[in-house]
Structure formats: C-alpha cells, structure tokens
Amino acid sequence: MHPNLTKMKILITGASGFIGSFIVEEALRQGFETWAVVRKSSSKAYLQDERINFIELNLSSKSKLVEQLRGHDFDYVVHAAGVTKCLDKHDFTRINTEGTKNLIDALLEVGMPLKRFVFISSLSIFGAIKEQQPYEEIKESDTPRPNTAYGKSKLAAEQYLEQMASRVPYIILRPTGVYGPREKDYFIMAKSIKQHSDFAVGYKRQDITFVYVKDVVQAVFLALNKGENGRKYFLSDGKVYQSETFSNLIHEELGRPWWIRIKAPIWVLRVVTFFGEYIGRATGKVTALNNDKYNILRQRNWRCDIQPAINELGYKPEYDLQRGVKDTIKWYKDNQWL
C-alpha cells in the first residue's frame, strides 16, 4: 500500500451486500481504517473481521444522515448500497436515487473533506442501444436510454452527482453483469443447471459481457486516487461471450450433469416475467423473474468500452469467465449452496 494512504479512513455503504462485502475485505487488506455502513436488519455474515468499524446510516433521511455523520471525517466514500430488484418500482427511486442524493447532501452539509467519492452504477443505465448487428461497444459518449426501473434510478443518481461536480470529487463505475461468490441471481442459473435444465430466450445473437466481483473491487481502489474527477468508467473482463458460454462453463464445473436446454422465443419470457411480477406482488416476495428482468434478458448487446478504465485507472481485469466461474462454483459448493 502507498505510504501516505496508511490509516486513511474509508466509508463503504452497502457493506453487507455482495459487492460491498468484498470492498470491505480489500479495504482492510490495504490497511484502511474501514467503516462499514449497515442497517439493524443487515446480515454481518461476511463482515466478521474485528477491525471493521460499523456505522448505521439512514439513507432515506438527509437530516438523520447529518446527525449520524457529524463528528466523522472520512477521506473516501464508496457508495455501493442499492437495490437491483423490488416489489414496488418506486423503491428503486427511493433507495437508489434519493438515497444517493441524501448521502451526498449530508456529506456536504457536515463539510466532509472528501478526497474521492466512488459511486457504483451500472451498464444497465444505457438500456438497449446499438442493437443492430454487428454490435458496437457502448461508449461513455453514448446517450443512456434506460429501459428498466433499476437503470433509470441509477442514471438519476449519476445525474445528481454531475450537478454536484464542483463540490464533490467523484468517479462513477459502470460494471456490466457482476458475478462471483455470494452472488444470488446468477446462482439461480447454476442451481437450475444442477437440477438438469438450462433456459435461454431469443433467437437473435446476444453478445454478453461479465465482470468478476474482485475485478470490480480492483477498479474501486484504483479510482480512489486515479482517474479524473467526474469521469465514468465501464467495467467488464474485456471479452465478449455468447449466452450459452456461461451455462456451458457452469455445466462443466458441476461435473456435466445431464441437462435439457430450452431456447424459447421472447414472448415466452414476457409471459413468465408478467406472472412472476404478479405472483411477487401477491406473495410479497421479490422474484428474479420480473418486468425489469424481461428487458434485461431480451437485450442483445452488452458490449462496452473499458479502454478508458485501462488507460486512466490502470485497470487490468484478472478473471476471464472461465477462471471466474471455476472459483464461483467452488465457493457455492464449499458453502453448501449447491
């Protein structure tokens, strides 16, 4: 670790979550005084290290945040808190957009002398653009057209940060599909394959990109001191895959169980997600098969340009899909998920 970073203080929101818990581990490894934002209801299953300082922050209230943050002085804030699926689409705005806005406003009100604010956004803010074959990479200069409630809420949060550019030294990271140990959505696919079925939709070519969680974390720590304020960087492993590649690799790591592969037209997905959303509302349980998921799965082009992250941050993805899936499936097995 760089000598002048010793005992710098870092605040990590969403610390008990999938990406956040890995950010906490890396902050400790690099010698930061690490503050993990948790709620009373948060699981601390992946936050067992005794060096972690816990802080409860109410992101839904700026005035409460001001109270809770007063007296603290953090050098860095990594804002990884957020929701990727909700029963009520208004919750995306409330949590992802308003929560970000409240945090920024509160940090400014208490006069926090931040060196850098890193916001974890998403490639999803662009929606289904550049869908004509041959697919081109989505670039920072492209205009976002989010087609999901999630993407819209993340874009609105980005736009608020832009408004605060003169007062907040920020960098935005836009990872593509993040997978790895502890992740629960891609895990559904692994579970399905173990139970002998693989389900894909759409007959038009789909170019998919992935990024392993530890590569996202690598970019977060590079962004603390590198890159220009106000810049937005895409993150992937630098490769492009076809939809069946991921399930083929999972199948391989599971010891090749017999399986049935079903490829259905898009309208079947529309029916499934429509009923998934309806059942979710009726039972009060959030399901992965919802209207947002429909728009995500039918999107055909997930290519993105990571060259600026490589050039400006020094980002070097270490996990291609084969290595990442191997480690992920091993973790699922070791932890009795599979």
Short mmCIF file of C-alpha atoms in Angstrom, two decimals:
data_model
loop_
_atom_site.label_atom_id
_atom_site.label_comp_id
_atom_site.label_asym_id
_atom_site.label_seq_id
_atom_site.Cartn_x
_atom_site.Cartn_y
_atom_site.Cartn_z
CA MET A 1 0.00 0.00 0.00
CA HIS A 2 1.17 3.57 -0.73
CA PRO A 3 2.71 5.00 2.47
CA ASN A 4 0.52 8.14 2.54
CA LEU A 5 -2.63 6.01 2.44
CA THR A 6 -1.88 4.39 5.80
CA LYS A 7 -4.87 4.68 8.06
CA MET A 8 -6.85 6.74 5.62
CA LYS A 9 -10.50 6.42 6.56
CA ILE A 10 -12.93 4.83 4.12
CA LEU A 11 -16.71 4.62 4.41
CA ILE A 12 -18.41 1.81 2.47
CA THR A 13 -22.19 1.77 2.01
CA GLY A 14 -23.93 -1.49 1.13
CA ALA A 15 -21.16 -3.19 3.10
CA SER A 16 -23.18 -6.32 3.92
CA GLY A 17 -24.10 -6.84 0.25
CA PHE A 18 -22.46 -8.91 -2.46
CA ILE A 19 -20.06 -6.30 -3.88
CA GLY A 20 -19.83 -4.22 -0.70
CA SER A 21 -18.56 -7.09 1.45
CA PHE A 22 -15.67 -7.67 -0.98
CA ILE A 23 -14.85 -3.93 -0.93
CA VAL A 24 -14.65 -4.09 2.89
CA GLU A 25 -12.23 -7.05 2.71
CA GLU A 26 -9.96 -5.23 0.27
CA ALA A 27 -10.02 -2.01 2.33
CA LEU A 28 -8.84 -3.98 5.36
CA ARG A 29 -6.19 -5.76 3.29
CA GLN A 30 -4.85 -2.40 2.11
CA GLY A 31 -4.70 -1.03 5.65
CA PHE A 32 -7.55 1.48 5.57
CA GLU A 33 -9.45 2.39 8.71
CA THR A 34 -12.60 0.73 7.41
CA TRP A 35 -16.13 1.85 8.24
CA ALA A 36 -18.95 -0.40 7.08
CA VAL A 37 -22.44 1.06 6.74
CA VAL A 38 -25.07 -1.42 7.91
CA ARG A 39 -28.71 -1.36 8.90
CA LYS A 40 -30.10 -3.04 12.02
CA SER A 41 -31.51 -5.77 9.76
CA SER A 42 -28.25 -6.28 7.81
CA SER A 43 -26.57 -9.66 7.96
CA LYS A 44 -22.96 -9.46 9.09
CA ALA A 45 -22.18 -12.96 7.78
CA TYR A 46 -19.37 -11.60 5.56
CA LEU A 47 -18.31 -8.85 7.95
CA GLN A 48 -16.67 -10.88 10.71
CA ASP A 49 -13.26 -9.17 10.83
CA GLU A 50 -12.79 -7.47 14.19
CA ARG A 51 -11.04 -4.49 12.55
CA ILE A 52 -14.30 -3.38 10.91
CA ASN A 53 -15.93 -0.26 12.38
CA PHE A 54 -19.70 -0.39 11.97
CA ILE A 55 -21.85 2.68 11.46
CA GLU A 56 -25.59 2.82 10.99
CA LEU A 57 -26.71 5.39 8.41
CA ASN A 58 -30.28 6.13 7.42
CA LEU A 59 -30.01 6.86 3.71
CA SER A 60 -33.73 7.63 3.49
CA SER A 61 -33.35 10.80 5.60
CA LYS A 62 -30.88 13.62 4.96
CA SER A 63 -31.43 15.15 8.42
CA LYS A 64 -30.74 11.81 10.16
CA LEU A 65 -27.66 11.30 7.99
CA VAL A 66 -26.33 14.70 9.02
CA GLU A 67 -26.71 13.71 12.69
CA GLN A 68 -25.09 10.32 12.11
CA LEU A 69 -22.15 11.67 10.07
CA ARG A 70 -21.37 14.68 12.23
CA GLY A 71 -18.06 14.28 14.03
CA HIS A 72 -16.69 11.82 11.47
CA ASP A 73 -14.08 12.66 8.87
CA PHE A 74 -13.79 10.15 6.05
CA ASP A 75 -11.18 10.51 3.32
CA TYR A 76 -13.05 8.27 0.89
CA VAL A 77 -16.62 7.15 0.41
CA VAL A 78 -17.55 4.15 -1.75
CA HIS A 79 -21.29 4.13 -2.35
CA ALA A 80 -22.20 0.53 -3.16
CA ALA A 81 -25.62 0.49 -1.47
CA GLY A 82 -28.66 -0.04 -3.65
CA VAL A 83 -31.31 -2.47 -4.77
CA THR A 84 -31.39 -4.45 -8.01
CA LYS A 85 -34.93 -5.81 -7.63
CA CYS A 86 -38.01 -4.50 -5.82
CA LEU A 87 -41.70 -5.33 -5.47
CA ASP A 88 -42.63 -1.68 -5.98
CA LYS A 89 -40.76 0.10 -8.78
CA HIS A 90 -40.89 3.36 -6.79
CA ASP A 91 -38.50 1.75 -4.31
CA PHE A 92 -35.75 1.91 -6.96
CA THR A 93 -36.03 5.70 -6.98
CA ARG A 94 -36.40 5.93 -3.22
CA ILE A 95 -33.34 3.79 -2.48
CA ASN A 96 -31.01 4.14 -5.48
CA THR A 97 -31.69 7.76 -6.42
CA GLU A 98 -32.93 9.51 -3.27
CA GLY A 99 -30.57 7.51 -1.04
CA THR A 100 -27.58 8.68 -3.11
CA LYS A 101 -28.85 12.27 -3.14
CA ASN A 102 -29.37 12.27 0.65
CA LEU A 103 -25.88 10.87 1.26
CA ILE A 104 -24.20 13.49 -0.95
CA ASP A 105 -26.23 16.35 0.55
CA ALA A 106 -25.44 15.20 4.09
CA LEU A 107 -21.70 14.83 3.37
CA LEU A 108 -21.69 18.38 2.00
CA GLU A 109 -23.69 19.75 4.91
CA VAL A 110 -21.27 18.37 7.52
CA GLY A 111 -18.35 19.69 5.46
CA MET A 112 -16.72 16.31 4.90
CA PRO A 113 -13.30 16.96 3.26
CA LEU A 114 -13.55 14.07 0.80
CA LYS A 115 -10.66 13.11 -1.44
CA ARG A 116 -12.92 10.95 -3.63
CA PHE A 117 -16.49 9.66 -3.77
CA VAL A 118 -16.80 6.44 -5.82
CA PHE A 119 -20.29 5.55 -6.99
CA ILE A 120 -21.10 2.03 -8.20
CA SER A 121 -23.55 2.48 -11.05
CA SER A 122 -24.31 0.02 -13.85
CA LEU A 123 -24.08 -0.59 -17.59
CA SER A 124 -27.88 -1.01 -17.33
CA ILE A 125 -28.31 2.77 -17.44
CA PHE A 126 -27.84 2.59 -21.22
CA GLY A 127 -30.66 0.16 -21.97
CA ALA A 128 -30.98 -1.49 -25.36
CA ILE A 129 -28.84 0.76 -27.55
CA LYS A 130 -26.69 -0.23 -30.53
CA GLU A 131 -28.83 -3.33 -31.08
CA GLN A 132 -28.12 -3.56 -34.81
CA GLN A 133 -25.64 -6.23 -35.85
CA PRO A 134 -22.66 -6.16 -35.94
CA TYR A 135 -22.89 -4.87 -32.38
CA GLU A 136 -20.70 -1.94 -31.41
CA GLU A 137 -19.32 -1.17 -27.98
CA ILE A 138 -21.32 1.18 -25.78
CA LYS A 139 -19.13 4.20 -25.03
CA GLU A 140 -19.21 6.96 -22.44
CA SER A 141 -20.20 9.43 -25.19
CA ASP A 142 -23.40 7.47 -25.97
CA THR A 143 -26.74 8.73 -24.68
CA PRO A 144 -28.25 6.50 -21.97
CA ARG A 145 -31.76 5.18 -22.68
CA PRO A 146 -32.54 3.02 -19.63
CA ASN A 147 -35.35 0.52 -20.19
CA THR A 148 -35.61 -0.73 -16.60
CA ALA A 149 -36.72 0.92 -13.37
CA TYR A 150 -33.31 -0.07 -11.96
CA GLY A 151 -31.40 1.58 -14.83
CA LYS A 152 -33.48 4.75 -14.58
CA SER A 153 -32.85 5.05 -10.84
CA LYS A 154 -29.08 4.61 -11.26
CA LEU A 155 -28.98 7.16 -14.09
CA ALA A 156 -30.87 9.71 -11.98
CA ALA A 157 -28.31 9.20 -9.19
CA GLU A 158 -25.48 9.75 -11.71
CA GLN A 159 -27.15 12.93 -12.94
CA TYR A 160 -27.38 14.30 -9.40
CA LEU A 161 -23.67 13.66 -8.91
CA GLU A 162 -22.99 15.57 -12.14
CA GLN A 163 -24.90 18.55 -10.75
CA MET A 164 -22.62 18.45 -7.69
CA ALA A 165 -19.42 18.11 -9.74
CA SER A 166 -17.93 21.40 -8.48
CA ARG A 167 -18.36 20.30 -4.84
CA VAL A 168 -17.88 16.51 -4.88
CA PRO A 169 -14.73 14.84 -6.28
CA TYR A 170 -16.45 11.78 -7.71
CA ILE A 171 -15.85 8.90 -10.10
CA ILE A 172 -18.61 6.63 -11.40
CA LEU A 173 -18.02 2.95 -12.17
CA ARG A 174 -20.43 1.18 -14.52
CA PRO A 175 -19.89 -2.57 -14.29
CA THR A 176 -21.64 -4.97 -16.62
CA GLY A 177 -23.08 -8.21 -15.11
CA VAL A 178 -21.17 -8.79 -11.86
CA TYR A 179 -20.84 -12.40 -10.69
CA GLY A 180 -18.82 -14.29 -8.11
CA PRO A 181 -19.06 -15.91 -4.67
CA ARG A 182 -22.04 -14.73 -2.55
CA GLU A 183 -23.99 -13.57 -5.64
CA LYS A 184 -27.61 -14.73 -5.71
CA ASP A 185 -29.05 -14.01 -9.17
CA TYR A 186 -26.57 -15.82 -11.42
CA PHE A 187 -26.62 -18.52 -8.74
CA ILE A 188 -30.20 -19.31 -9.85
CA MET A 189 -28.76 -20.40 -13.21
CA ALA A 190 -26.21 -22.68 -11.52
CA LYS A 191 -28.96 -24.20 -9.37
CA SER A 192 -31.15 -24.76 -12.44
CA ILE A 193 -28.31 -26.50 -14.32
CA LYS A 194 -27.62 -28.71 -11.33
CA GLN A 195 -31.32 -29.61 -11.46
CA HIS A 196 -30.86 -30.57 -15.15
CA SER A 197 -32.33 -27.60 -17.06
CA ASP A 198 -30.92 -24.57 -18.82
CA PHE A 199 -33.24 -21.87 -20.09
CA ALA A 200 -32.36 -19.23 -22.70
CA VAL A 201 -34.54 -16.78 -24.61
CA GLY A 202 -34.47 -15.16 -28.00
CA TYR A 203 -33.09 -16.43 -31.29
CA LYS A 204 -31.22 -13.28 -32.30
CA ARG A 205 -27.49 -13.28 -31.48
CA GLN A 206 -26.74 -11.97 -27.99
CA ASP A 207 -23.34 -10.57 -27.04
CA ILE A 208 -22.90 -10.68 -23.27
CA THR A 209 -20.19 -9.25 -21.04
CA PHE A 210 -19.30 -10.14 -17.47
CA VAL A 211 -17.06 -8.88 -14.70
CA TYR A 212 -15.89 -10.88 -11.69
CA VAL A 213 -16.55 -9.20 -8.36
CA LYS A 214 -12.85 -8.95 -7.44
CA ASP A 215 -12.14 -7.06 -10.66
CA VAL A 216 -14.86 -4.54 -9.74
CA VAL A 217 -13.17 -4.17 -6.34
CA GLN A 218 -9.81 -3.65 -8.06
CA ALA A 219 -11.32 -0.76 -10.04
CA VAL A 220 -12.86 0.77 -6.90
CA PHE A 221 -9.46 1.08 -5.20
CA LEU A 222 -7.75 2.36 -8.34
CA ALA A 223 -10.48 5.01 -8.60
CA LEU A 224 -9.72 6.36 -5.11
CA ASN A 225 -6.61 8.14 -6.36
CA LYS A 226 -6.50 7.71 -10.12
CA GLY A 227 -8.71 8.89 -12.95
CA GLU A 228 -10.24 12.31 -13.40
CA ASN A 229 -12.99 13.69 -11.20
CA GLY A 230 -16.36 13.39 -12.88
CA ARG A 231 -15.33 10.53 -15.17
CA LYS A 232 -17.43 7.43 -15.72
CA TYR A 233 -15.76 4.10 -16.42
CA PHE A 234 -17.23 0.87 -17.81
CA LEU A 235 -16.03 -2.37 -16.26
CA SER A 236 -16.01 -5.83 -17.85
CA ASP A 237 -13.38 -8.56 -18.19
CA GLY A 238 -12.61 -7.19 -21.66
CA LYS A 239 -14.12 -10.15 -23.51
CA VAL A 240 -17.44 -10.79 -25.24
CA TYR A 241 -19.37 -14.04 -24.78
CA GLN A 242 -22.39 -15.75 -26.26
CA SER A 243 -25.32 -16.55 -23.99
CA GLU A 244 -24.59 -20.29 -23.85
CA THR A 245 -20.90 -19.80 -22.84
CA PHE A 246 -21.78 -19.03 -19.23
CA SER A 247 -24.08 -22.02 -18.81
CA ASN A 248 -21.55 -24.29 -20.58
CA LEU A 249 -18.85 -23.28 -18.08
CA ILE A 250 -21.19 -23.79 -15.12
CA HIS A 251 -22.21 -27.19 -16.53
CA GLU A 252 -18.52 -28.15 -16.82
CA GLU A 253 -17.72 -27.09 -13.22
CA LEU A 254 -20.73 -29.03 -11.92
CA GLY A 255 -19.32 -32.24 -13.43
CA ARG A 256 -21.55 -32.23 -16.52
CA PRO A 257 -24.89 -33.41 -15.12
CA TRP A 258 -27.42 -34.47 -17.78
CA TRP A 259 -29.49 -31.48 -18.83
CA ILE A 260 -32.23 -30.25 -21.10
CA ARG A 261 -31.53 -26.95 -22.86
CA ILE A 262 -34.60 -24.91 -23.68
CA LYS A 263 -34.40 -21.93 -26.00
CA ALA A 264 -37.69 -20.07 -26.06
CA PRO A 265 -38.92 -17.10 -28.06
CA ILE A 266 -39.01 -13.69 -26.37
CA TRP A 267 -42.80 -13.76 -25.96
CA VAL A 268 -42.50 -16.77 -23.62
CA LEU A 269 -40.20 -14.72 -21.39
CA ARG A 270 -42.73 -11.90 -21.47
CA VAL A 271 -45.44 -14.28 -20.18
CA VAL A 272 -43.15 -15.78 -17.50
CA THR A 273 -42.00 -12.39 -16.17
CA PHE A 274 -45.55 -10.99 -16.26
CA PHE A 275 -46.75 -13.80 -13.99
CA GLY A 276 -43.55 -13.62 -11.93
CA GLU A 277 -44.25 -9.95 -11.20
CA TYR A 278 -47.89 -10.69 -10.40
CA ILE A 279 -47.01 -13.57 -8.05
CA GLY A 280 -44.32 -11.43 -6.40
CA ARG A 281 -46.85 -8.72 -5.59
CA ALA A 282 -49.40 -11.24 -4.39
CA THR A 283 -46.97 -13.06 -2.07
CA GLY A 284 -44.88 -10.05 -1.07
CA LYS A 285 -41.71 -11.85 -2.17
CA VAL A 286 -39.32 -10.28 -4.64
CA THR A 287 -38.70 -12.58 -7.58
CA ALA A 288 -35.82 -12.52 -10.05
CA LEU A 289 -38.33 -13.05 -12.87
CA ASN A 290 -39.95 -9.63 -13.08
CA ASN A 291 -40.60 -6.92 -15.69
CA ASP A 292 -37.11 -5.44 -15.30
CA LYS A 293 -35.62 -8.89 -15.86
CA TYR A 294 -37.60 -9.20 -19.09
CA ASN A 295 -35.96 -6.07 -20.51
CA ILE A 296 -32.52 -7.19 -19.32
CA LEU A 297 -32.78 -10.70 -20.81
CA ARG A 298 -34.15 -9.56 -24.15
CA GLN A 299 -31.33 -7.01 -24.61
CA ARG A 300 -28.90 -8.30 -27.22
CA ASN A 301 -25.87 -6.01 -26.96
CA TRP A 302 -23.89 -5.76 -23.72
CA ARG A 303 -20.57 -4.77 -25.26
CA CYS A 304 -18.87 -1.82 -23.54
CA ASP A 305 -15.63 0.10 -23.92
CA ILE A 306 -13.29 -0.50 -20.96
CA GLN A 307 -10.24 1.12 -22.59
CA PRO A 308 -10.60 4.40 -20.61
CA ALA A 309 -10.56 2.38 -17.34
CA ILE A 310 -7.42 0.59 -18.53
CA ASN A 311 -5.69 3.79 -19.67
CA GLU A 312 -6.72 6.16 -16.89
CA LEU A 313 -7.18 3.93 -13.84
CA GLY A 314 -4.65 1.23 -14.68
CA TYR A 315 -7.46 -1.34 -14.53
CA LYS A 316 -6.36 -4.86 -15.51
CA PRO A 317 -9.12 -7.48 -15.29
CA GLU A 318 -7.63 -10.65 -13.82
CA TYR A 319 -10.58 -13.03 -14.20
CA ASP A 320 -11.95 -14.16 -17.52
CA LEU A 321 -15.23 -16.07 -17.39
CA GLN A 322 -13.59 -19.50 -17.21
CA ARG A 323 -11.47 -18.63 -14.17
CA GLY A 324 -14.28 -16.66 -12.51
CA VAL A 325 -16.91 -19.39 -12.93
CA LYS A 326 -14.48 -22.02 -11.60
CA ASP A 327 -13.90 -20.00 -8.40
CA THR A 328 -17.57 -19.12 -8.04
CA ILE A 329 -18.91 -22.66 -8.38
CA LYS A 330 -16.24 -23.89 -5.96
CA TRP A 331 -17.44 -21.31 -3.42
CA TYR A 332 -21.10 -22.31 -3.92
CA LYS A 333 -20.15 -25.95 -3.31
CA ASP A 334 -17.87 -25.21 -0.31
CA ASN A 335 -20.63 -23.16 1.31
CA GLN A 336 -23.36 -25.75 0.64
CA TRP A 337 -25.28 -23.51 -1.77
CA LEU A 338 -25.02 -26.22 -4.40
#
